[in-house]
């Protein structure tokens, strides 16, 4: 969806977002085990996970406000989702060496009418997609830098995750890694 120039511009916008609301390491509810990804958010709300659970909140865990969602991302949202309402939150996940994300559903929203839009930047990742039940058969495919993926309608509550990141498969990020918006 995004060509190389647009990807590079997005990376610069993400740097500005992270300067306002720094990357942090979320932890699992109850256990406190850290995620392997680091994250920040932009928009009026940000998604967080800690011992108290998963939730959206108006402030970064360290108390600062989230940066606004960049116009380039809102344009992509409007074009790809055809959703009549703009998003309240945009998660920014950074996958460094060895990071992954287990199969999960995005279920922390008040309603599931709006789709999930995923934009990949940097190193390629093996994305696993299943159905609405954890036991449903899954299939895997690669997401490359600039790719956009929409989970909506029947796929809105599909289990999905990142099995691995192919380090060094992109030169977009100077220190490597993958950013998922």
GROMACS .gro file of C-alpha atoms in nm:
model
  181
    1UNK     CA    1   0.000   0.000   0.000
    2UNK     CA    2   0.281   0.241   0.089
    3UNK     CA    3   0.572   0.289  -0.152
    4UNK     CA    4   0.927   0.330  -0.022
    5UNK     CA    5   0.909   0.711   0.002
    6UNK     CA    6   0.580   0.696   0.195
    7UNK     CA    7   0.726   0.429   0.424
    8UNK     CA    8   1.029   0.648   0.499
    9UNK     CA    9   0.798   0.943   0.572
   10UNK     CA   10   0.592   0.724   0.808
   11UNK     CA   11   0.908   0.620   0.993
   12UNK     CA   12   0.990   0.987   1.050
   13UNK     CA   13   0.637   1.047   1.179
   14UNK     CA   14   0.673   0.749   1.413
   15UNK     CA   15   0.998   0.896   1.547
   16UNK     CA   16   0.808   1.215   1.633
   17UNK     CA   17   0.530   1.010   1.797
   18UNK     CA   18   0.786   0.819   2.006
   19UNK     CA   19   0.955   1.145   2.106
   20UNK     CA   20   0.626   1.260   2.259
   21UNK     CA   21   0.520   0.925   2.407
   22UNK     CA   22   0.822   0.695   2.440
   23UNK     CA   23   0.823   0.326   2.359
   24UNK     CA   24   0.750   0.108   2.662
   25UNK     CA   25   0.740  -0.266   2.728
   26UNK     CA   26   0.390  -0.385   2.813
   27UNK     CA   27   0.343  -0.677   3.052
   28UNK     CA   28   0.093  -0.958   3.073
   29UNK     CA   29  -0.199  -0.922   3.314
   30UNK     CA   30  -0.160  -1.116   3.640
   31UNK     CA   31   0.187  -1.264   3.563
   32UNK     CA   32   0.366  -0.939   3.481
   33UNK     CA   33   0.568  -1.122   3.214
   34UNK     CA   34   0.700  -0.866   2.960
   35UNK     CA   35   0.592  -0.873   2.597
   36UNK     CA   36   0.870  -0.926   2.343
   37UNK     CA   37   0.754  -0.618   2.150
   38UNK     CA   38   0.789  -0.259   2.263
   39UNK     CA   39   0.504  -0.019   2.195
   40UNK     CA   40   0.366   0.327   2.198
   41UNK     CA   41   0.040   0.467   2.062
   42UNK     CA   42  -0.103   0.769   1.889
   43UNK     CA   43  -0.452   0.912   1.890
   44UNK     CA   44  -0.683   1.021   2.172
   45UNK     CA   45  -0.648   0.677   2.336
   46UNK     CA   46  -0.368   0.424   2.364
   47UNK     CA   47  -0.382   0.051   2.426
   48UNK     CA   48  -0.186  -0.072   2.727
   49UNK     CA   49  -0.132  -0.400   2.907
   50UNK     CA   50  -0.007  -0.443   3.262
   51UNK     CA   51  -0.091  -0.639   3.579
   52UNK     CA   52  -0.430  -0.460   3.588
   53UNK     CA   53  -0.531  -0.594   3.245
   54UNK     CA   54  -0.572  -0.485   2.884
   55UNK     CA   55  -0.736  -0.149   2.818
   56UNK     CA   56  -0.744   0.177   2.627
   57UNK     CA   57  -0.651   0.489   2.821
   58UNK     CA   58  -0.595   0.858   2.743
   59UNK     CA   59  -0.239   0.876   2.882
   60UNK     CA   60   0.088   0.690   2.834
   61UNK     CA   61   0.180   0.471   3.137
   62UNK     CA   62   0.433   0.742   3.234
   63UNK     CA   63   0.164   1.014   3.222
   64UNK     CA   64   0.227   1.191   2.893
   65UNK     CA   65  -0.041   1.245   2.627
   66UNK     CA   66  -0.037   1.032   2.312
   67UNK     CA   67   0.060   1.212   1.991
   68UNK     CA   68  -0.210   1.266   1.725
   69UNK     CA   69  -0.256   1.002   1.453
   70UNK     CA   70  -0.067   1.124   1.143
   71UNK     CA   71  -0.281   1.236   0.847
   72UNK     CA   72  -0.108   0.977   0.623
   73UNK     CA   73  -0.240   0.698   0.848
   74UNK     CA   74  -0.589   0.847   0.867
   75UNK     CA   75  -0.594   0.869   0.485
   76UNK     CA   76  -0.501   0.500   0.466
   77UNK     CA   77  -0.769   0.415   0.724
   78UNK     CA   78  -1.037   0.595   0.525
   79UNK     CA   79  -0.930   0.446   0.191
   80UNK     CA   80  -0.881   0.087   0.307
   81UNK     CA   81  -1.155   0.038   0.566
   82UNK     CA   82  -1.435   0.259   0.435
   83UNK     CA   83  -1.528   0.296   0.802
   84UNK     CA   84  -1.737   0.611   0.860
   85UNK     CA   85  -1.562   0.682   1.193
   86UNK     CA   86  -1.193   0.760   1.240
   87UNK     CA   87  -1.000   0.547   1.490
   88UNK     CA   88  -0.947   0.656   1.851
   89UNK     CA   89  -0.616   0.471   1.878
   90UNK     CA   90  -0.325   0.354   1.668
   91UNK     CA   91  -0.089   0.107   1.832
   92UNK     CA   92   0.276   0.128   1.729
   93UNK     CA   93   0.448  -0.205   1.793
   94UNK     CA   94   0.823  -0.241   1.745
   95UNK     CA   95   0.956  -0.592   1.685
   96UNK     CA   96   1.330  -0.620   1.750
   97UNK     CA   97   1.545  -0.930   1.720
   98UNK     CA   98   1.348  -1.238   1.833
   99UNK     CA   99   1.021  -1.054   1.901
  100UNK     CA  100   0.690  -1.218   1.813
  101UNK     CA  101   0.322  -1.196   1.904
  102UNK     CA  102   0.121  -1.505   1.994
  103UNK     CA  103  -0.220  -1.582   1.849
  104UNK     CA  104  -0.476  -1.343   1.990
  105UNK     CA  105  -0.801  -1.162   1.913
  106UNK     CA  106  -0.841  -0.787   1.934
  107UNK     CA  107  -1.133  -0.780   2.181
  108UNK     CA  108  -1.072  -0.477   2.401
  109UNK     CA  109  -1.288  -0.238   2.199
  110UNK     CA  110  -1.640  -0.135   2.303
  111UNK     CA  111  -1.772  -0.253   1.965
  112UNK     CA  112  -1.636  -0.480   1.695
  113UNK     CA  113  -1.804  -0.293   1.409
  114UNK     CA  114  -1.486  -0.107   1.310
  115UNK     CA  115  -1.220  -0.317   1.138
  116UNK     CA  116  -0.857  -0.360   1.238
  117UNK     CA  117  -0.607  -0.205   0.996
  118UNK     CA  118  -0.249  -0.331   1.014
  119UNK     CA  119   0.040  -0.158   0.836
  120UNK     CA  120   0.387  -0.316   0.823
  121UNK     CA  121   0.715  -0.126   0.804
  122UNK     CA  122   1.067  -0.267   0.800
  123UNK     CA  123   1.163  -0.633   0.816
  124UNK     CA  124   0.927  -0.897   0.679
  125UNK     CA  125   0.720  -1.098   0.924
  126UNK     CA  126   0.545  -1.434   0.914
  127UNK     CA  127   0.182  -1.354   0.993
  128UNK     CA  128  -0.048  -1.632   1.113
  129UNK     CA  129  -0.423  -1.599   1.059
  130UNK     CA  130  -0.694  -1.828   1.191
  131UNK     CA  131  -1.064  -1.808   1.251
  132UNK     CA  132  -1.285  -1.684   1.535
  133UNK     CA  133  -1.205  -1.989   1.753
  134UNK     CA  134  -0.854  -2.056   1.883
  135UNK     CA  135  -0.887  -2.414   1.756
  136UNK     CA  136  -0.961  -2.306   1.396
  137UNK     CA  137  -0.708  -2.397   1.129
  138UNK     CA  138  -0.449  -2.125   1.063
  139UNK     CA  139  -0.249  -2.023   0.760
  140UNK     CA  140   0.071  -1.824   0.745
  141UNK     CA  141   0.202  -1.572   0.495
  142UNK     CA  142   0.462  -1.297   0.482
  143UNK     CA  143   0.389  -0.933   0.544
  144UNK     CA  144   0.638  -0.703   0.374
  145UNK     CA  145   0.727  -0.342   0.438
  146UNK     CA  146   0.447  -0.118   0.313
  147UNK     CA  147   0.181  -0.391   0.326
  148UNK     CA  148  -0.162  -0.316   0.467
  149UNK     CA  149  -0.399  -0.581   0.600
  150UNK     CA  150  -0.763  -0.529   0.702
  151UNK     CA  151  -0.945  -0.760   0.944
  152UNK     CA  152  -1.311  -0.670   0.918
  153UNK     CA  153  -1.658  -0.821   0.895
  154UNK     CA  154  -1.621  -1.201   0.943
  155UNK     CA  155  -1.245  -1.174   1.000
  156UNK     CA  156  -1.269  -0.895   1.262
  157UNK     CA  157  -1.236  -1.142   1.551
  158UNK     CA  158  -0.999  -1.383   1.377
  159UNK     CA  159  -0.710  -1.509   1.587
  160UNK     CA  160  -0.385  -1.372   1.447
  161UNK     CA  161  -0.022  -1.322   1.542
  162UNK     CA  162   0.339  -1.287   1.430
  163UNK     CA  163   0.542  -1.609   1.436
  164UNK     CA  164   0.875  -1.450   1.349
  165UNK     CA  165   1.045  -1.153   1.191
  166UNK     CA  166   1.301  -1.204   0.914
  167UNK     CA  167   1.586  -0.985   1.038
  168UNK     CA  168   1.771  -0.795   0.767
  169UNK     CA  169   1.499  -0.840   0.503
  170UNK     CA  170   1.449  -0.462   0.477
  171UNK     CA  171   1.675  -0.157   0.486
  172UNK     CA  172   1.396   0.083   0.587
  173UNK     CA  173   1.490   0.094   0.956
  174UNK     CA  174   1.861   0.172   1.002
  175UNK     CA  175   1.893  -0.059   1.305
  176UNK     CA  176   1.659  -0.323   1.159
  177UNK     CA  177   1.339  -0.458   1.306
  178UNK     CA  178   0.973  -0.425   1.221
  179UNK     CA  179   0.713  -0.164   1.306
  180UNK     CA  180   0.347  -0.255   1.295
  181UNK     CA  181   0.081   0.016   1.305
   0.00000   0.00000   0.00000
